[in-house]
CSV table of C-alpha atoms in Angstrom, one decimal:
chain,number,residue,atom,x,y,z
A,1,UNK,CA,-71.2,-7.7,32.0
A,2,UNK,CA,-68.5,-7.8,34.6
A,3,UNK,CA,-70.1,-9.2,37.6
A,4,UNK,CA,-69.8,-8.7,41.3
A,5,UNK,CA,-67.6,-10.7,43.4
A,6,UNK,CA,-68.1,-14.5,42.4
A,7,UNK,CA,-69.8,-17.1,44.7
A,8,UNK,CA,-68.2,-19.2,46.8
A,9,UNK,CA,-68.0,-23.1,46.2
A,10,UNK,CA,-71.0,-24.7,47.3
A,11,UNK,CA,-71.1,-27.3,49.9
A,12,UNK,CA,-71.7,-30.9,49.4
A,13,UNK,CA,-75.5,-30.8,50.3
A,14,UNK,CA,-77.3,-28.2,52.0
A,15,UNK,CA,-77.3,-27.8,55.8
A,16,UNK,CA,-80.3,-28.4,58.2
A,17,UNK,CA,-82.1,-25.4,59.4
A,18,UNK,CA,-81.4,-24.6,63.3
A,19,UNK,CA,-82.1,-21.4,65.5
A,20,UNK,CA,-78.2,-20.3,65.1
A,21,UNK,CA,-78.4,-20.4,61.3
A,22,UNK,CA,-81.7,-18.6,61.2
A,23,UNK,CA,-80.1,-15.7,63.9
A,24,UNK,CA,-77.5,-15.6,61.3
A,25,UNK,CA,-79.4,-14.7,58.4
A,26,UNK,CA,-81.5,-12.1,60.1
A,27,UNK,CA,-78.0,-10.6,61.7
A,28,UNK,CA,-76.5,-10.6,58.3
A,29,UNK,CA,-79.7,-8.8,57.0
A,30,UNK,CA,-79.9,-6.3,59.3
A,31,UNK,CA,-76.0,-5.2,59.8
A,32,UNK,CA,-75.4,-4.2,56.5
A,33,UNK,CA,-74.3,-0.3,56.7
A,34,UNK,CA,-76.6,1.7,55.3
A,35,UNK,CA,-79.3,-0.4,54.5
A,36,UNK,CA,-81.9,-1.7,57.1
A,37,UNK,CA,-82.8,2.1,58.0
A,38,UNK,CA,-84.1,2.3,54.3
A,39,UNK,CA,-86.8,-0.5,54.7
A,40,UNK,CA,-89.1,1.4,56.5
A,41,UNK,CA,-89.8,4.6,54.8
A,42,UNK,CA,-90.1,2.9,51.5
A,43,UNK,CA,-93.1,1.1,52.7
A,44,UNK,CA,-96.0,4.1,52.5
A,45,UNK,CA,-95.2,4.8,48.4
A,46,UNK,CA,-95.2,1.3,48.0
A,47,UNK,CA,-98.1,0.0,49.7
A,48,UNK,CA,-99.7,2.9,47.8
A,49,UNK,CA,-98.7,1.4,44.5
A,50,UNK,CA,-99.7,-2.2,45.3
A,51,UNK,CA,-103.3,-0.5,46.4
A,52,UNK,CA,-103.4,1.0,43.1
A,53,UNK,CA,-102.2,-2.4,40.9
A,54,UNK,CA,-104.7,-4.7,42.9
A,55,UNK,CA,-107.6,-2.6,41.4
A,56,UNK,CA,-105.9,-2.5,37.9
A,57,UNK,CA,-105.8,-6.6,38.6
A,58,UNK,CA,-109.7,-7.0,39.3
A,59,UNK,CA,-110.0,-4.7,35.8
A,60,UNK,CA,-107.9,-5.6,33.4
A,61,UNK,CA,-106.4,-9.3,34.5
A,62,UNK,CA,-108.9,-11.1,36.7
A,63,UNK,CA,-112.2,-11.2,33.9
A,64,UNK,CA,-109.5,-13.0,31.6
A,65,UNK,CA,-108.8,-15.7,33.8
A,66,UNK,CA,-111.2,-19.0,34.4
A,67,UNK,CA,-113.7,-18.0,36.6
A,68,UNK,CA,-112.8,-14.0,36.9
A,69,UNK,CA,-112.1,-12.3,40.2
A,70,UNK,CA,-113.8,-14.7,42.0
A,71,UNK,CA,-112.0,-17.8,40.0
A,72,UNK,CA,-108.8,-19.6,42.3
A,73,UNK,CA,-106.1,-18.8,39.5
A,74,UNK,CA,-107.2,-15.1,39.8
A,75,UNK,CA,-107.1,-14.8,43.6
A,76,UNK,CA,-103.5,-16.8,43.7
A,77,UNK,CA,-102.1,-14.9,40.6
A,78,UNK,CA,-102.7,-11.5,42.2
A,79,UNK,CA,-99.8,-11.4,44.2
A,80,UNK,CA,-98.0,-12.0,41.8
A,81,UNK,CA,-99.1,-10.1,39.4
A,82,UNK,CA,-99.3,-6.7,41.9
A,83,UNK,CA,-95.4,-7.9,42.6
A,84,UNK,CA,-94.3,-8.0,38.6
A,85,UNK,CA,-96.5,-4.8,37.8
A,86,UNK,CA,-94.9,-3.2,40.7
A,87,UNK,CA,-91.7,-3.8,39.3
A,88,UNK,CA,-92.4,-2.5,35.6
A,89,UNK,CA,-94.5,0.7,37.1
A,90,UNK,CA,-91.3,1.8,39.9
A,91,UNK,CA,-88.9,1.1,36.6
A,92,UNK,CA,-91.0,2.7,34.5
A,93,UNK,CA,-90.6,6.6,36.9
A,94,UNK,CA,-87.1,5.9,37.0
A,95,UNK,CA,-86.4,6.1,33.5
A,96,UNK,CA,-89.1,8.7,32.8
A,97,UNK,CA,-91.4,6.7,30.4
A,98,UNK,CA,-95.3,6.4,31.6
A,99,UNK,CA,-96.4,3.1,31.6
A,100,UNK,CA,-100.7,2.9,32.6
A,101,UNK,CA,-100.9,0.3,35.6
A,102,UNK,CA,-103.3,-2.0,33.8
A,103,UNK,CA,-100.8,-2.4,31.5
A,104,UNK,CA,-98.0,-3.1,34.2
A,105,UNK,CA,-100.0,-5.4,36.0
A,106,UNK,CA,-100.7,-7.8,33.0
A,107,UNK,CA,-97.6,-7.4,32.3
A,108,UNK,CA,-96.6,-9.0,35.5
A,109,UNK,CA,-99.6,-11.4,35.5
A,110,UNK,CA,-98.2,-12.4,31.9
A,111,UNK,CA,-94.7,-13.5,33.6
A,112,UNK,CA,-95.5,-15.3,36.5
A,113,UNK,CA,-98.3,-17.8,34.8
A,114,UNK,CA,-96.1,-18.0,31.9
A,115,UNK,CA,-93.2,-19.3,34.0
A,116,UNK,CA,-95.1,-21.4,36.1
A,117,UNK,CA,-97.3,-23.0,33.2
A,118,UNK,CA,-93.6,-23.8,31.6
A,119,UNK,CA,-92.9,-26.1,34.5
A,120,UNK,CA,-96.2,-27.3,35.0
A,121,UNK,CA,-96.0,-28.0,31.0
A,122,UNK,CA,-93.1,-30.1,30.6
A,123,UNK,CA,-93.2,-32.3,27.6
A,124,UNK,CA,-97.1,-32.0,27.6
A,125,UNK,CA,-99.9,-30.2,25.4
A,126,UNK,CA,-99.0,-26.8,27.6
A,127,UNK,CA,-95.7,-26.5,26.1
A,128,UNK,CA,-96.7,-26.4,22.5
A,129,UNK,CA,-99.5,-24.0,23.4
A,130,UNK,CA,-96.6,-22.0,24.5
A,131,UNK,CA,-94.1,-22.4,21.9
A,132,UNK,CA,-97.3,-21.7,19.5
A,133,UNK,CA,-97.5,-18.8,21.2
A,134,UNK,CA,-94.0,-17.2,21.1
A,135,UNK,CA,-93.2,-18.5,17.3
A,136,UNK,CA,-96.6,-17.1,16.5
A,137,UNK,CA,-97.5,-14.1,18.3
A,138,UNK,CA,-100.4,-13.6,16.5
A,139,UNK,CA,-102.1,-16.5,16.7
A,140,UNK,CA,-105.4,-15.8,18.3
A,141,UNK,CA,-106.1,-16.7,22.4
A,142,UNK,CA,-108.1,-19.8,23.5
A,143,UNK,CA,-111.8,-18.8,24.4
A,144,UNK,CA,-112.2,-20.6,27.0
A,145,UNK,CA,-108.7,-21.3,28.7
A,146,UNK,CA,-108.8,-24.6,30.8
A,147,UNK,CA,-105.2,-24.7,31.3
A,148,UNK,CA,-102.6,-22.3,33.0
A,149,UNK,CA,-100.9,-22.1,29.6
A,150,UNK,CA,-104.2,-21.5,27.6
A,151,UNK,CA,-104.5,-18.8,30.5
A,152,UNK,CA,-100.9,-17.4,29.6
A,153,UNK,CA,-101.8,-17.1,26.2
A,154,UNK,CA,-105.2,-14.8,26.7
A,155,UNK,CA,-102.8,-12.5,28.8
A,156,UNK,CA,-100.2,-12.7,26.5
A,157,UNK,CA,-103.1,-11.6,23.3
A,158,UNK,CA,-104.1,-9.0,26.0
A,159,UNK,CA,-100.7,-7.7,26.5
A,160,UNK,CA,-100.3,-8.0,22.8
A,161,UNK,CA,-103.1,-5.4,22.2
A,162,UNK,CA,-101.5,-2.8,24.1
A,163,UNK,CA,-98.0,-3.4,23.2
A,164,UNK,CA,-97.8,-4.5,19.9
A,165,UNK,CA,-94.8,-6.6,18.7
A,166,UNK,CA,-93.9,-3.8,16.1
A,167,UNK,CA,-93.8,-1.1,18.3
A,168,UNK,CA,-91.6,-2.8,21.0
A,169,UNK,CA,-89.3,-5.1,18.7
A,170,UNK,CA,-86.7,-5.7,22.1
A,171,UNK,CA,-89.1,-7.3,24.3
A,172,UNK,CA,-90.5,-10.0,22.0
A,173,UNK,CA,-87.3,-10.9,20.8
A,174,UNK,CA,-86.1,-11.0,24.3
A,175,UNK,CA,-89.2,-13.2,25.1
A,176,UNK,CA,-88.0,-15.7,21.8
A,177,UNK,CA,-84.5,-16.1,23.6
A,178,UNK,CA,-86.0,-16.4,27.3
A,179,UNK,CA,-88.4,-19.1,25.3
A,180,UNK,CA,-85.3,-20.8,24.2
A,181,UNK,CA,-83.4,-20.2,27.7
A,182,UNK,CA,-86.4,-22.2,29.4
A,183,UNK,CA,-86.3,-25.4,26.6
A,184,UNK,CA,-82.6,-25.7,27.3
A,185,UNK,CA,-82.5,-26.0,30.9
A,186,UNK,CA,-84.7,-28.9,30.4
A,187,UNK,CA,-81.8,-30.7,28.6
A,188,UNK,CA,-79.3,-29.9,30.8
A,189,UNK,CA,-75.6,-31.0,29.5
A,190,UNK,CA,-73.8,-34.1,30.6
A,191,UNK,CA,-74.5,-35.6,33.2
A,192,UNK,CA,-77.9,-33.5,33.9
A,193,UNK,CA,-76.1,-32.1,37.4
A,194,UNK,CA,-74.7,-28.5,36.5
A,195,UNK,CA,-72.1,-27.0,38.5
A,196,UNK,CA,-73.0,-24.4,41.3
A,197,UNK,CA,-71.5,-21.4,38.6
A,198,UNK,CA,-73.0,-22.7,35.9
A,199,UNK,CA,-76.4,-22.5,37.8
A,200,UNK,CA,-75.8,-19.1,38.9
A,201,UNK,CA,-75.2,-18.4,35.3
A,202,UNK,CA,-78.8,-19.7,34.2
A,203,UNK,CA,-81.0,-17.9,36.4
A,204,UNK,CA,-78.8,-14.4,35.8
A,205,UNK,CA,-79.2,-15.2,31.8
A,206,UNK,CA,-82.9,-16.1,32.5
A,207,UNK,CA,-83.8,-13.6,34.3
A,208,UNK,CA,-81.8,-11.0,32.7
A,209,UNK,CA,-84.1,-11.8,29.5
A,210,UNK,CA,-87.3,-11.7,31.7
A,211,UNK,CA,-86.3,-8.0,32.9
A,212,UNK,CA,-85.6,-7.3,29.0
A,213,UNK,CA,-88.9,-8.3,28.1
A,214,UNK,CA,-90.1,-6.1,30.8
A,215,UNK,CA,-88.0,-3.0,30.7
A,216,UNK,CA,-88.8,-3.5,26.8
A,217,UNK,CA,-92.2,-2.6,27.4
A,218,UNK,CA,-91.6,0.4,29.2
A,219,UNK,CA,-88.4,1.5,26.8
A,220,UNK,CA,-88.8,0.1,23.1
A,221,UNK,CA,-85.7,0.9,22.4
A,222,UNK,CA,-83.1,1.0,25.4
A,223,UNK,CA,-79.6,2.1,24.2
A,224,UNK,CA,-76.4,-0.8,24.9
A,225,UNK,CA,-75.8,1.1,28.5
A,226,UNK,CA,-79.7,0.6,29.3
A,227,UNK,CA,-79.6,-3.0,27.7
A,228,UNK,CA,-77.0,-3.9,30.3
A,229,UNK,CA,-78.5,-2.5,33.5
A,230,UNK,CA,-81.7,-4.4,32.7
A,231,UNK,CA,-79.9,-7.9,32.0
A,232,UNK,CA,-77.9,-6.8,35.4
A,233,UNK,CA,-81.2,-6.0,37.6
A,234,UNK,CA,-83.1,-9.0,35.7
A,235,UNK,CA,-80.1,-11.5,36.5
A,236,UNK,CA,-80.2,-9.7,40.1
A,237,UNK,CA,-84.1,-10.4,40.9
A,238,UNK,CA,-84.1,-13.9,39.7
A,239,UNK,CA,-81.6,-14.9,42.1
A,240,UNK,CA,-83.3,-13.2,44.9
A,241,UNK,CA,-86.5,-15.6,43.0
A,242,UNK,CA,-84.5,-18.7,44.1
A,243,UNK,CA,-83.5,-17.5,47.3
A,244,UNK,CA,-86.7,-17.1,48.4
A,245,UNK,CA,-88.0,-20.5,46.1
A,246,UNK,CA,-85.7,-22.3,48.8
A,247,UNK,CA,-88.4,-24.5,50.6
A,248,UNK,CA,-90.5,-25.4,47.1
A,249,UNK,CA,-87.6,-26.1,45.1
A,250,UNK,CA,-86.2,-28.4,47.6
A,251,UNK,CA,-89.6,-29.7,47.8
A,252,UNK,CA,-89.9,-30.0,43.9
A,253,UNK,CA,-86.2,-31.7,44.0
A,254,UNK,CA,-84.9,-28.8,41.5
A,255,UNK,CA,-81.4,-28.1,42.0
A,256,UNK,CA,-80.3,-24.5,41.7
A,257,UNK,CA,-78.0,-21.9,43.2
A,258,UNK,CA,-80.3,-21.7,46.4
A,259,UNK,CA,-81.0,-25.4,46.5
A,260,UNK,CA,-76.8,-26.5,46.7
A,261,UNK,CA,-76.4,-24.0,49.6
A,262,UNK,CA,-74.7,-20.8,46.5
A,263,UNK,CA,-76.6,-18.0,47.3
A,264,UNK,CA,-75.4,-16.6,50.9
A,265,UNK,CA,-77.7,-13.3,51.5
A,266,UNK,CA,-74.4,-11.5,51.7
A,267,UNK,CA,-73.7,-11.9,47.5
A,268,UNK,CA,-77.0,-10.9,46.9
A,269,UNK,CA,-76.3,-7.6,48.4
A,270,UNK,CA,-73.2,-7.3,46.4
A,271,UNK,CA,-75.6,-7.8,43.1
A,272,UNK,CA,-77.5,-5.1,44.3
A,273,UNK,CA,-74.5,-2.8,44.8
A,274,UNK,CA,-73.6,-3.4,41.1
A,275,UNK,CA,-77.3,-3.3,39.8
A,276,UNK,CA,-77.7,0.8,41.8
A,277,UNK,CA,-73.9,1.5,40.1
A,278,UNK,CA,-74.9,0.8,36.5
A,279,UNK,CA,-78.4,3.0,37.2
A,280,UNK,CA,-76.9,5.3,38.8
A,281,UNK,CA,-74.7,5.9,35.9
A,282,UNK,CA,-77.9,6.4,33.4
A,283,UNK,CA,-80.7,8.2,35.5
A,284,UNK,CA,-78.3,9.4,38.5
A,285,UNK,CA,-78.1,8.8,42.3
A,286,UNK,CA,-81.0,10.3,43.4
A,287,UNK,CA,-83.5,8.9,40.8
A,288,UNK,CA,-81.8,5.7,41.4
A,289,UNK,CA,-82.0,5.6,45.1
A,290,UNK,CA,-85.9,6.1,45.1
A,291,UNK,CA,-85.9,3.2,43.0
A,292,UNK,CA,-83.1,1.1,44.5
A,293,UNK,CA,-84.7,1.4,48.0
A,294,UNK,CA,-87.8,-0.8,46.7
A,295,UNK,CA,-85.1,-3.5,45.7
A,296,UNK,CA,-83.9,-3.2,49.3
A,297,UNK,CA,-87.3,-3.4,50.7
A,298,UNK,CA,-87.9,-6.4,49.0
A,299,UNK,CA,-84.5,-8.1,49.9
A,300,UNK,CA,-85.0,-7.7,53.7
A,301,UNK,CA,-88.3,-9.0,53.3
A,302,UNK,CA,-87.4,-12.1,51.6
A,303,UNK,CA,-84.5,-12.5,54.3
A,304,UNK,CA,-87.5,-12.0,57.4
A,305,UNK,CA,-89.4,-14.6,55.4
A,306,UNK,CA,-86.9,-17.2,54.9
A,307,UNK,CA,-86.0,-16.6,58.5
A,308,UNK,CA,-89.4,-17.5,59.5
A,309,UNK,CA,-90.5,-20.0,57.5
A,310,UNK,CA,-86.7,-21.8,57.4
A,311,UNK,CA,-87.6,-24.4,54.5
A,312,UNK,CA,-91.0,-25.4,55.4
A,313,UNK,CA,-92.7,-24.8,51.3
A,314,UNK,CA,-95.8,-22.1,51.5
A,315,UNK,CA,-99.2,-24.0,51.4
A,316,UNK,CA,-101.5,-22.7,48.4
A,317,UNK,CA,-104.1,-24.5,49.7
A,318,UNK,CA,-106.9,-22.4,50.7
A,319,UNK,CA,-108.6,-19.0,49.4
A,320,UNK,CA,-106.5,-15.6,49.5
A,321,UNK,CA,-106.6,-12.9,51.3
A,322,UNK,CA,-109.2,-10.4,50.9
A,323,UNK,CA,-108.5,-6.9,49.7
A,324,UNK,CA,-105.2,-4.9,47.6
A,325,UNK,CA,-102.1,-7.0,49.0
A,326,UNK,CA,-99.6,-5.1,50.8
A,327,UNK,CA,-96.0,-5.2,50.9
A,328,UNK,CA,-96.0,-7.5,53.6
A,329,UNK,CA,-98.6,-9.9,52.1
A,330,UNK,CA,-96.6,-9.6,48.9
A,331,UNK,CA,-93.7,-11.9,50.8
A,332,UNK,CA,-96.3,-14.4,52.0
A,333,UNK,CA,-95.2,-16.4,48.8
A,334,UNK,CA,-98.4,-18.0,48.2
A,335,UNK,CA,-97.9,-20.1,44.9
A,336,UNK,CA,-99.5,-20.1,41.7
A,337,UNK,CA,-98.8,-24.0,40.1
A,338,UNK,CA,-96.5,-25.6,42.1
């Protein structure tokens, strides 16, 4: 795809949080033209949604997981998987294809303990239950999951049930290549220290195959022109991921586009300019607008939070919040694994 205007040269390491750069990054997120003004009406239709997903989660996500609703992995994956499933079911009205919220919030529970599992698996028994489970995608769930990857494979045979792999051919062979994507960033080339384009690079072509998988479910077909906007809003979300992954991936010592000082808040708007153009193009301005303003929601919020929290990591210590996460909550970042 042609992409947006490129990303400047990083510097040599990043530099230390103070008051001035924090003012900066809340005046850069609220002067764009245009933009701020739309945070605030999205928020009823969304909260709305996240309501509706969180009850979906205690039905259809929660009694899979170790320990059910009242289990730790279950309480720190809802979120998560209320953020994912809101994705897929906002997605999902744009193009005009129904998607059942159970199935949008597995969906999205699916993702997140499948990418965090991947990390937390490195070179261990987690990674071949993984592996096992995208080269076979039949092969049946653990029955009692112990591990967050045994955990990603009950969702994934859950998933599985209601969106079988012949029926929606795109989004498990996007899931093989995001499978092979993940492997290969853990043998990174030469010297193990990519360059700052070459890790923007990554985490669009990651994520770009994450939003396949995804947009898969609700399309199971999407035509070249759809095939593009999804790798473009995939590739688009994932670096908003590591914006907003500052504080634990400098914490974990992972190096990515965040982590070198890449990702200025200012480029990602420019993604999102290019993402709403290539929609707008398939489902029209207005459709794409009601959608687009979620993406803009969840921008600003990520900004606010980064602004707060400067790079101090989330804690996960501790039990979640009771009741449906809103918006808000959505963007406390509690984590899953790491």
């Amino acid at each position: 795809m042609n992409d947006p205007e490129p990303f400047p040269a990083p510097p040599a390491a990043p530099a230390p949080p103070s008051p001035i750069g924090r003012c900066r990054v809340l005046c850069e997120a609220l002067r764009v033209p245009g933009q701020a003004v739309r945070l605030l009406p999205t928020l009823p239709a969304v909260n709305a949604d996240c309501r509706t997903l969180a009850a979906a989660h205690a039905s259809a996500v929660a009694p899979l997981l170790p320990g059910g609703a009242d289990g730790a992995l279950g309480r720190r994956l809802l979120p998560w998987a209320v953020k994912g499933g809101l994705l897929v079911l906002r997605y999902a009205r744009l193009t005009g294809h129904p998607v059942d919220p159970a199935t949008a919030v597995l969906a999205g529970a699916f993702t997140r303990l499948y990418d965090d599992a991947f990390d937390e698996a490195r070179g261990g028994e987690g990674l071949a239950v993984l592996d096992r489970l995208v080269a076979e995608p039949t092969t049946p769930a653990p029955q009692a999951p112990g591990t967050p990857a045994e955990s990603a494979a009950v969702l994934f045979a859950a998933l599985r049930e209601r969106l079988p792999a012949d029926r929606h051919p795109v989004s498990y062979g996007a899931l093989s290549q995001l499978h092979a994507a993940q492997h290969a960033s853990l043998r990174p080339p030469g010297d193990g220290r990519p360059s700052a384009p070459e890790l923007v690079r990554a985490s669009r072509h990651k994520g770009g195959l994450g939003m396949l998988v995804l947009g898969g479910l609700v399309q199971p077909t999407p035509a070249p022109a759809q095939r593009k906007a999804l790798l473009a809003l995939g590739g688009f979300l994932q670096l908003v991921d590591d914006y907003e992954d500052l504080a634990v991936d400098l914490r974990a010592g992972l190096r990515t586009a965040a982590t070198c000082g890449n990702l200025p808040l200012g480029a990602l708007y420019a993604e999102l300019s290019h993402v709403g153009a290539l929609l707008a193009a398939l489902y029209g301005p207005y459709r794409t607008r009601r959608f687009t303003d979620g993406l803009v929601c969840w921008l600003h919020l990520a900004a606010v939070t980064r602004l707060v929290r400067g790079r101090t990591p989330p804690s996960s210590a501790g039990p979640a919040a009771a009741g449906p996460p809103t918006v808000t909550a959505l963007f406390t970042r509690r984590e899953v694994i790491r």
